[in-house]
């Protein structure tokens, strides 16, 4: 168990010590820190530090640019995203870089580099056999010879225009960029930082948490009131991080039948279905400040793929003082609930505003989306309704 917190001593407390930076973060005067930023539709569990619902740019503005590139992060920021997400994996020489997985086959041009052909291999990552190229087999210098590309070109053909334009970002460079952009804008750039496969990397001697904590400290982002969240699908990673830094932690929750990989390795029989019960949420609230559930845990889908009735998760998590940042909303039909699809082209946009609205009505505190501009308009609609 990590450094535990008492329920109630969470993000709202952060507002009390945030001062001018927090006021600037929401673009208001200091008195607004105590205000309800949800527009009167419920308690503001970000403590006035972010709008409610907050729009988290998932891997940047990944609906429009190849994910986890400076092109994607900058566009998200320019669109006005409230928070920008990074997923972190290590290089062979221990640097943290921004990739959704350590398998970089689909998101870089590594397959076009004959000098790296011999690095293609098959590995078991979190129990799954994967064949490709992996960040932990490349030094940072080698990784920087690669270029990022669109992960889902069949769905997002337009994004392939940018294939080859950007490198794989070094996380420290993202921190420098956030600092520079924060100064330029006169308000902090919020980040939502995920440790990927932490148990797997610990076993390889490439522990993520101390590396992340060291960087957060170096850039003054380790405090309770720092403009970032740390997140993980492995609760023990949050527990480890909370021993090293004080910024808010978010426990990610996948499908009900799934088990966090650290649970599997430790022989903990609990599934996500157990963790979303009141007892499970009570346990999470001992070390985390929020949860990041897959959207289906908030509103399950009917057998035909349309939205069903909301669960009690929002109410139950809020009762434990936890914020909810569900994932992931995307504009394309193929990703939308069936009742919000429009036309027959899976890659065309459906009624994303309708779907955002349905999720916002449940009382969530924020949402991860590949389309931050759509999410921001939907959030504005929600606040002014
Ligand atoms: O971290 C929130 C969301 O990004 C989790 O899903 O798989 O996209 O990292 P994933
Ligand atoms: Ca993520």
Tab-separated table of C-alpha atoms and ligand atoms in Angstrom:
chain	number	residue	atom	x	y	z
A	1	UNK	CA	0.000	0.000	0.000
A	2	UNK	CA	1.296	3.473	-0.856
A	3	UNK	CA	1.107	6.693	1.082
A	4	UNK	CA	-2.559	6.716	1.874
A	5	UNK	CA	-4.898	9.668	2.040
A	6	UNK	CA	-8.047	10.201	3.966
A	7	UNK	CA	-11.196	10.553	1.866
A	8	UNK	CA	-12.025	14.210	1.546
A	9	UNK	CA	-8.392	15.324	1.557
A	10	UNK	CA	-8.233	15.439	-2.157
A	11	UNK	CA	-8.334	17.743	-5.110
A	12	UNK	CA	-10.660	20.159	-3.406
A	13	UNK	CA	-7.985	20.672	-0.774
A	14	UNK	CA	-5.586	21.433	-3.597
A	15	UNK	CA	-7.649	24.500	-4.466
A	16	UNK	CA	-7.084	25.977	-1.045
A	17	UNK	CA	-3.339	26.027	-1.572
A	18	UNK	CA	-3.332	26.730	-5.285
A	19	UNK	CA	-3.266	30.517	-5.175
A	20	UNK	CA	-2.781	32.631	-8.255
A	21	UNK	CA	-1.643	29.789	-10.498
A	22	UNK	CA	-4.923	28.026	-9.953
A	23	UNK	CA	-6.891	31.177	-10.540
A	24	UNK	CA	-5.053	31.643	-13.786
A	25	UNK	CA	-5.614	28.011	-14.701
A	26	UNK	CA	-9.330	28.600	-14.908
A	27	UNK	CA	-8.958	32.105	-16.225
A	28	UNK	CA	-10.730	33.733	-13.290
A	29	UNK	CA	-9.928	35.818	-10.257
A	30	UNK	CA	-8.789	34.221	-7.014
A	31	UNK	CA	-12.260	34.350	-5.521
A	32	UNK	CA	-13.436	31.886	-8.123
A	33	UNK	CA	-11.365	29.166	-6.509
A	34	UNK	CA	-14.116	28.501	-4.062
A	35	UNK	CA	-16.787	28.701	-6.718
A	36	UNK	CA	-18.681	25.810	-8.193
A	37	UNK	CA	-17.180	25.536	-11.693
A	38	UNK	CA	-19.730	22.958	-12.736
A	39	UNK	CA	-22.201	25.689	-13.615
A	40	UNK	CA	-24.407	24.857	-10.690
A	41	UNK	CA	-24.948	21.255	-11.714
A	42	UNK	CA	-23.062	19.597	-8.913
A	43	UNK	CA	-20.009	19.813	-6.758
A	44	UNK	CA	-16.785	20.834	-8.452
A	45	UNK	CA	-14.432	18.062	-7.486
A	46	UNK	CA	-11.461	19.696	-9.224
A	47	UNK	CA	-11.580	22.346	-6.529
A	48	UNK	CA	-11.987	25.185	-9.007
A	49	UNK	CA	-8.763	24.295	-10.792
A	50	UNK	CA	-10.374	23.028	-13.980
A	51	UNK	CA	-13.709	23.489	-15.710
A	52	UNK	CA	-16.289	20.771	-15.112
A	53	UNK	CA	-16.590	18.676	-17.141
A	54	UNK	CA	-12.911	18.958	-18.075
A	55	UNK	CA	-11.877	17.962	-21.582
A	56	UNK	CA	-8.764	15.781	-21.627
A	57	UNK	CA	-7.067	15.582	-25.014
A	58	UNK	CA	-6.478	11.841	-25.370
A	59	UNK	CA	-2.930	11.372	-26.690
A	60	UNK	CA	-3.220	15.029	-27.787
A	61	UNK	CA	-5.689	15.986	-30.496
A	62	UNK	CA	-5.296	12.488	-31.872
A	63	UNK	CA	-8.437	12.712	-33.973
A	64	UNK	CA	-6.568	15.155	-36.216
A	65	UNK	CA	-2.860	14.397	-35.903
A	66	UNK	CA	-0.822	11.229	-35.282
A	67	UNK	CA	-1.116	10.522	-31.555
A	68	UNK	CA	1.573	11.445	-29.059
A	69	UNK	CA	3.404	13.932	-31.262
A	70	UNK	CA	4.128	17.587	-30.657
A	71	UNK	CA	1.744	18.236	-33.553
A	72	UNK	CA	-1.006	16.468	-31.630
A	73	UNK	CA	-0.187	18.130	-28.286
A	74	UNK	CA	0.124	21.621	-29.759
A	75	UNK	CA	-3.147	21.351	-31.654
A	76	UNK	CA	-4.917	20.165	-28.503
A	77	UNK	CA	-3.544	23.116	-26.584
A	78	UNK	CA	-4.454	25.558	-29.360
A	79	UNK	CA	-7.990	24.141	-29.433
A	80	UNK	CA	-8.244	24.967	-25.743
A	81	UNK	CA	-8.149	21.463	-24.251
A	82	UNK	CA	-8.215	21.649	-20.465
A	83	UNK	CA	-5.717	18.805	-20.005
A	84	UNK	CA	-3.362	16.985	-22.404
A	85	UNK	CA	-2.571	13.299	-21.976
A	86	UNK	CA	0.762	11.481	-22.217
A	87	UNK	CA	1.295	7.716	-22.045
A	88	UNK	CA	4.824	6.836	-20.930
A	89	UNK	CA	7.164	3.957	-21.782
A	90	UNK	CA	10.955	3.729	-21.350
A	91	UNK	CA	13.832	3.433	-23.783
A	92	UNK	CA	16.676	0.943	-23.368
A	93	UNK	CA	18.771	3.657	-21.720
A	94	UNK	CA	16.002	4.586	-19.304
A	95	UNK	CA	14.468	7.698	-20.830
A	96	UNK	CA	10.695	8.152	-20.688
A	97	UNK	CA	9.068	8.684	-24.059
A	98	UNK	CA	5.461	9.255	-25.080
A	99	UNK	CA	3.873	6.238	-26.756
A	100	UNK	CA	0.651	4.425	-26.055
A	101	UNK	CA	2.562	1.149	-25.995
A	102	UNK	CA	6.141	0.010	-25.972
A	103	UNK	CA	5.296	-1.750	-29.276
A	104	UNK	CA	6.009	1.014	-31.775
A	105	UNK	CA	5.224	-0.970	-34.917
A	106	UNK	CA	1.940	0.791	-35.708
A	107	UNK	CA	2.846	4.330	-34.670
A	108	UNK	CA	6.312	4.820	-36.163
A	109	UNK	CA	8.145	4.100	-39.412
A	110	UNK	CA	10.455	1.611	-37.679
A	111	UNK	CA	9.552	-1.131	-40.182
A	112	UNK	CA	11.059	1.024	-42.946
A	113	UNK	CA	14.469	1.158	-41.237
A	114	UNK	CA	16.587	-1.769	-42.481
A	115	UNK	CA	19.172	-1.066	-39.774
A	116	UNK	CA	16.555	-2.088	-37.177
A	117	UNK	CA	15.155	-5.127	-39.002
A	118	UNK	CA	16.967	-7.435	-36.586
A	119	UNK	CA	15.232	-5.868	-33.584
A	120	UNK	CA	11.839	-7.222	-34.624
A	121	UNK	CA	10.886	-9.763	-32.004
A	122	UNK	CA	8.055	-11.467	-30.155
A	123	UNK	CA	7.469	-10.657	-26.495
A	124	UNK	CA	4.889	-11.369	-23.878
A	125	UNK	CA	3.619	-8.076	-22.502
A	126	UNK	CA	1.058	-8.329	-19.706
A	127	UNK	CA	0.304	-11.892	-20.760
A	128	UNK	CA	-0.139	-11.127	-24.460
A	129	UNK	CA	2.204	-12.250	-27.227
A	130	UNK	CA	3.192	-9.278	-29.377
A	131	UNK	CA	5.422	-9.238	-32.446
A	132	UNK	CA	7.086	-6.024	-33.505
A	133	UNK	CA	9.600	-3.443	-32.335
A	134	UNK	CA	9.699	-2.244	-28.734
A	135	UNK	CA	10.945	0.962	-27.126
A	136	UNK	CA	12.961	-0.896	-24.494
A	137	UNK	CA	15.188	-2.276	-27.270
A	138	UNK	CA	16.127	1.192	-28.561
A	139	UNK	CA	18.269	3.918	-27.081
A	140	UNK	CA	16.804	7.387	-27.111
A	141	UNK	CA	19.222	8.384	-29.871
A	142	UNK	CA	18.057	5.442	-31.986
A	143	UNK	CA	14.402	6.163	-31.300
A	144	UNK	CA	14.912	9.724	-32.423
A	145	UNK	CA	15.873	8.508	-35.885
A	146	UNK	CA	12.286	7.260	-36.299
A	147	UNK	CA	9.219	9.269	-37.240
A	148	UNK	CA	5.702	8.980	-35.925
A	149	UNK	CA	2.771	7.975	-38.094
A	150	UNK	CA	-0.998	7.595	-37.847
A	151	UNK	CA	-2.082	4.487	-35.920
A	152	UNK	CA	-5.425	3.971	-37.685
A	153	UNK	CA	-4.943	5.184	-41.270
A	154	UNK	CA	-8.038	3.326	-42.505
A	155	UNK	CA	-10.220	5.375	-40.169
A	156	UNK	CA	-8.232	8.603	-40.179
A	157	UNK	CA	-6.800	8.816	-43.682
A	158	UNK	CA	-6.431	12.600	-43.410
A	159	UNK	CA	-4.019	12.221	-40.513
A	160	UNK	CA	-1.609	10.303	-42.737
A	161	UNK	CA	-0.806	13.683	-44.284
A	162	UNK	CA	1.374	14.219	-41.227
A	163	UNK	CA	3.141	10.836	-41.258
A	164	UNK	CA	6.849	11.377	-40.842
A	165	UNK	CA	6.586	14.969	-39.663
A	166	UNK	CA	7.305	14.486	-35.961
A	167	UNK	CA	9.587	12.405	-33.743
A	168	UNK	CA	8.559	10.286	-30.785
A	169	UNK	CA	8.483	12.895	-27.988
A	170	UNK	CA	10.825	12.636	-25.045
A	171	UNK	CA	8.654	13.238	-21.989
A	172	UNK	CA	11.138	15.725	-20.582
A	173	UNK	CA	10.732	17.764	-23.770
A	174	UNK	CA	6.968	17.735	-23.175
A	175	UNK	CA	7.567	19.159	-19.702
A	176	UNK	CA	9.769	21.876	-21.214
A	177	UNK	CA	7.119	22.591	-23.843
A	178	UNK	CA	4.389	22.771	-21.192
A	179	UNK	CA	6.496	25.185	-19.175
A	180	UNK	CA	7.155	27.384	-22.192
A	181	UNK	CA	3.514	27.327	-23.313
A	182	UNK	CA	2.366	27.987	-19.770
A	183	UNK	CA	4.498	31.116	-19.640
A	184	UNK	CA	3.303	32.226	-23.065
A	185	UNK	CA	-0.357	31.748	-22.123
A	186	UNK	CA	-0.014	33.056	-18.583
A	187	UNK	CA	-1.602	29.920	-17.159
A	188	UNK	CA	-0.389	26.392	-16.614
A	189	UNK	CA	-0.643	23.612	-19.153
A	190	UNK	CA	-2.323	20.659	-17.451
A	191	UNK	CA	-1.050	17.163	-18.151
A	192	UNK	CA	-2.581	13.711	-17.494
A	193	UNK	CA	0.365	11.313	-17.338
A	194	UNK	CA	-0.016	7.536	-17.548
A	195	UNK	CA	2.516	4.866	-16.628
A	196	UNK	CA	2.204	2.042	-19.176
A	197	UNK	CA	2.889	-1.589	-18.227
A	198	UNK	CA	4.651	-0.622	-14.972
A	199	UNK	CA	5.033	-4.174	-13.613
A	200	UNK	CA	6.452	-5.400	-16.931
A	201	UNK	CA	9.035	-2.618	-16.973
A	202	UNK	CA	9.897	-3.062	-13.304
A	203	UNK	CA	10.851	-6.653	-14.092
A	204	UNK	CA	13.133	-5.393	-16.870
A	205	UNK	CA	14.894	-3.024	-14.471
A	206	UNK	CA	13.255	-0.023	-16.126
A	207	UNK	CA	11.025	1.118	-13.279
A	208	UNK	CA	8.764	3.941	-14.430
A	209	UNK	CA	7.698	5.558	-11.161
A	210	UNK	CA	11.051	6.880	-9.863
A	211	UNK	CA	11.918	8.174	-13.319
A	212	UNK	CA	8.596	9.970	-13.616
A	213	UNK	CA	8.781	11.332	-10.072
A	214	UNK	CA	12.306	12.643	-10.669
A	215	UNK	CA	11.157	14.545	-13.750
A	216	UNK	CA	8.059	15.914	-12.041
A	217	UNK	CA	10.249	17.171	-9.205
A	218	UNK	CA	12.762	18.678	-11.607
A	219	UNK	CA	10.008	20.716	-13.262
A	220	UNK	CA	8.143	21.540	-10.039
A	221	UNK	CA	5.154	19.373	-10.935
A	222	UNK	CA	5.289	17.056	-7.930
A	223	UNK	CA	3.058	19.001	-5.575
A	224	UNK	CA	-0.539	18.463	-4.540
A	225	UNK	CA	-1.473	21.629	-6.425
A	226	UNK	CA	0.643	20.920	-9.519
A	227	UNK	CA	-1.223	21.050	-12.835
A	228	UNK	CA	-1.064	17.364	-13.574
A	229	UNK	CA	-2.631	14.025	-12.796
A	230	UNK	CA	-0.750	10.735	-12.718
A	231	UNK	CA	-2.731	7.712	-13.893
A	232	UNK	CA	-2.319	3.983	-14.330
A	233	UNK	CA	-4.264	0.793	-14.975
A	234	UNK	CA	-2.100	-0.780	-12.245
A	235	UNK	CA	-3.139	0.490	-8.802
A	236	UNK	CA	0.285	-0.353	-7.354
A	237	UNK	CA	1.859	2.129	-9.766
A	238	UNK	CA	-0.289	4.920	-8.313
A	239	UNK	CA	0.605	3.731	-4.825
A	240	UNK	CA	4.314	3.859	-5.684
A	241	UNK	CA	3.991	7.293	-7.265
A	242	UNK	CA	2.118	8.671	-4.271
A	243	UNK	CA	5.102	7.793	-2.095
A	244	UNK	CA	7.262	9.963	-4.344
A	245	UNK	CA	5.050	12.866	-5.432
A	246	UNK	CA	1.879	14.480	-4.151
A	247	UNK	CA	0.017	15.267	-7.362
A	248	UNK	CA	-3.444	13.714	-7.811
A	249	UNK	CA	-3.566	10.048	-8.822
A	250	UNK	CA	-6.182	8.470	-11.051
A	251	UNK	CA	-6.803	4.731	-11.098
A	252	UNK	CA	-7.784	3.562	-14.590
A	253	UNK	CA	-10.455	0.874	-14.866
A	254	UNK	CA	-10.937	-1.346	-17.910
A	255	UNK	CA	-13.807	-3.734	-18.671
A	256	UNK	CA	-15.543	-5.358	-15.685
A	257	UNK	CA	-14.093	-8.832	-16.243
A	258	UNK	CA	-10.527	-7.590	-16.582
A	259	UNK	CA	-7.898	-7.652	-13.836
A	260	UNK	CA	-5.139	-5.076	-13.440
A	261	UNK	CA	-1.897	-6.757	-14.483
A	262	UNK	CA	-0.245	-6.092	-11.129
A	263	UNK	CA	-3.153	-7.992	-9.516
A	264	UNK	CA	-2.516	-10.911	-11.856
A	265	UNK	CA	1.185	-10.963	-10.987
A	266	UNK	CA	0.497	-10.625	-7.256
A	267	UNK	CA	-2.275	-13.245	-7.222
A	268	UNK	CA	-4.892	-10.696	-6.198
A	269	UNK	CA	-8.147	-12.216	-7.483
A	270	UNK	CA	-10.093	-8.958	-7.708
A	271	UNK	CA	-11.458	-7.843	-11.051
A	272	UNK	CA	-12.545	-4.388	-12.174
A	273	UNK	CA	-16.112	-5.496	-11.357
A	274	UNK	CA	-14.930	-5.765	-7.733
A	275	UNK	CA	-13.170	-2.409	-7.817
A	276	UNK	CA	-16.248	-0.502	-8.983
A	277	UNK	CA	-18.301	-1.784	-6.069
A	278	UNK	CA	-18.507	0.552	-3.053
A	279	UNK	CA	-15.902	-1.533	-1.179
A	280	UNK	CA	-13.545	-1.415	-4.143
A	281	UNK	CA	-13.968	2.328	-4.517
A	282	UNK	CA	-13.351	2.748	-0.806
A	283	UNK	CA	-10.075	0.882	-1.250
A	284	UNK	CA	-9.079	3.021	-4.263
A	285	UNK	CA	-9.875	6.200	-2.303
A	286	UNK	CA	-7.197	5.222	0.221
A	287	UNK	CA	-4.441	6.040	-2.260
A	288	UNK	CA	-5.988	7.740	-5.323
A	289	UNK	CA	-7.929	10.911	-5.988
A	290	UNK	CA	-9.942	9.716	-8.933
A	291	UNK	CA	-10.841	6.951	-11.329
A	292	UNK	CA	-10.622	6.765	-15.100
A	293	UNK	CA	-13.256	4.182	-16.058
A	294	UNK	CA	-13.929	3.013	-19.576
A	295	UNK	CA	-17.126	4.842	-20.610
A	296	UNK	CA	-19.091	1.580	-20.571
A	297	UNK	CA	-18.669	1.418	-16.791
A	298	UNK	CA	-20.568	4.711	-16.595
A	299	UNK	CA	-23.233	3.892	-19.206
A	300	UNK	CA	-23.224	0.255	-20.339
A	301	UNK	CA	-24.301	-0.565	-23.843
A	302	UNK	CA	-27.361	-2.592	-24.757
A	303	UNK	CA	-26.847	-5.735	-26.866
A	304	UNK	CA	-27.480	-3.634	-30.011
A	305	UNK	CA	-24.652	-1.237	-29.077
A	306	UNK	CA	-26.912	1.637	-28.032
A	307	UNK	CA	-26.532	3.317	-24.664
A	308	UNK	CA	-28.323	1.660	-21.777
A	309	UNK	CA	-29.059	3.052	-18.350
A	310	UNK	CA	-26.250	4.712	-16.374
A	311	UNK	CA	-24.773	2.679	-13.543
A	312	UNK	CA	-24.372	4.054	-10.025
A	313	UNK	CA	-20.621	4.457	-10.536
A	314	UNK	CA	-20.645	8.267	-10.654
A	315	UNK	CA	-22.648	8.504	-7.451
A	316	UNK	CA	-20.615	5.788	-5.718
A	317	UNK	CA	-17.240	7.243	-6.717
A	318	UNK	CA	-18.267	10.750	-5.702
A	319	UNK	CA	-19.438	9.376	-2.364
A	320	UNK	CA	-15.825	8.293	-1.815
A	321	UNK	CA	-14.485	11.696	-2.890
A	322	UNK	CA	-13.162	10.376	-6.193
A	323	UNK	CA	-13.281	12.363	-9.441
A	324	UNK	CA	-14.248	10.515	-12.629
A	325	UNK	CA	-12.419	10.995	-15.917
A	326	UNK	CA	-13.879	8.296	-18.205
A	327	UNK	CA	-12.296	7.321	-21.533
A	328	UNK	CA	-12.618	7.568	-24.575
A	329	UNK	CA	-14.978	9.675	-26.712
A	330	UNK	CA	-14.290	9.827	-30.444
A	331	UNK	CA	-16.321	11.433	-33.227
A	332	UNK	CA	-16.306	8.585	-35.748
A	333	UNK	CA	-19.314	6.280	-36.086
A	334	UNK	CA	-17.169	3.223	-35.511
A	335	UNK	CA	-16.391	4.356	-31.970
A	336	UNK	CA	-19.793	5.835	-31.048
A	337	UNK	CA	-22.695	4.101	-29.312
A	338	UNK	CA	-25.050	2.735	-31.985
A	339	UNK	CA	-27.786	5.281	-31.262
A	340	UNK	CA	-25.419	8.145	-32.088
A	341	UNK	CA	-24.109	6.789	-35.392
A	342	UNK	CA	-25.174	8.625	-38.546
A	343	UNK	CA	-25.196	7.039	-42.000
A	344	UNK	CA	-23.394	3.846	-42.920
A	345	UNK	CA	-19.767	4.963	-43.241
A	346	UNK	CA	-17.947	3.756	-40.117
A	347	UNK	CA	-15.287	6.443	-40.559
A	348	UNK	CA	-17.739	9.341	-40.928
A	349	UNK	CA	-18.646	11.453	-37.953
A	350	UNK	CA	-21.799	10.581	-36.047
A	351	UNK	CA	-23.697	12.619	-33.482
A	352	UNK	CA	-20.716	13.094	-31.176
A	353	UNK	CA	-22.381	16.053	-29.457
A	354	UNK	CA	-25.288	13.825	-28.508
A	355	UNK	CA	-22.963	11.192	-27.077
A	356	UNK	CA	-20.865	13.730	-25.137
A	357	UNK	CA	-24.093	15.146	-23.725
A	358	UNK	CA	-25.275	11.713	-22.570
A	359	UNK	CA	-22.009	11.124	-20.713
A	360	UNK	CA	-21.878	14.629	-19.241
A	361	UNK	CA	-25.415	14.252	-17.872
A	362	UNK	CA	-24.217	11.427	-15.642
A	363	UNK	CA	-22.214	13.944	-13.598
A	364	UNK	CA	-18.697	12.913	-14.635
A	365	UNK	CA	-15.929	15.415	-13.890
A	366	UNK	CA	-14.102	15.138	-17.183
A	367	UNK	CA	-13.651	12.956	-20.234
A	368	UNK	CA	-10.808	11.748	-22.423
A	369	UNK	CA	-11.427	12.458	-26.086
A	370	UNK	CA	-9.522	12.294	-29.369
A	371	UNK	CA	-11.545	15.344	-30.494
A	372	UNK	CA	-11.000	18.057	-27.892
A	373	UNK	CA	-12.646	20.778	-29.990
A	374	UNK	CA	-15.887	18.785	-30.139
A	375	UNK	CA	-15.629	17.963	-26.440
A	376	UNK	CA	-15.086	21.615	-25.520
A	377	UNK	CA	-18.161	22.765	-27.444
A	378	UNK	CA	-20.200	19.964	-25.908
A	379	UNK	CA	-18.981	20.923	-22.439
A	380	UNK	CA	-19.884	24.542	-23.104
A	381	UNK	CA	-23.365	23.465	-24.247
A	382	UNK	CA	-23.713	21.378	-21.103
A	383	UNK	CA	-22.686	24.173	-18.775
A	384	UNK	CA	-25.058	26.660	-20.398
A	385	UNK	CA	-28.098	24.442	-20.728
B	1	LIG	O1	-5.596	6.923	-19.801
B	1	LIG	C1	-6.928	7.092	-20.150
B	1	LIG	C2	-7.085	6.367	-21.409
B	1	LIG	O2	-6.110	6.875	-22.276
B	1	LIG	C3	-6.867	4.914	-21.145
B	1	LIG	O3	-6.829	4.206	-22.273
B	1	LIG	O4	-5.519	2.665	-23.549
B	1	LIG	O5	-5.919	4.956	-24.397
B	1	LIG	O6	-4.323	4.564	-22.561
B	1	LIG	P1	-5.570	4.109	-23.230
B	2	LIG	CA1	-3.806	6.645	-21.611
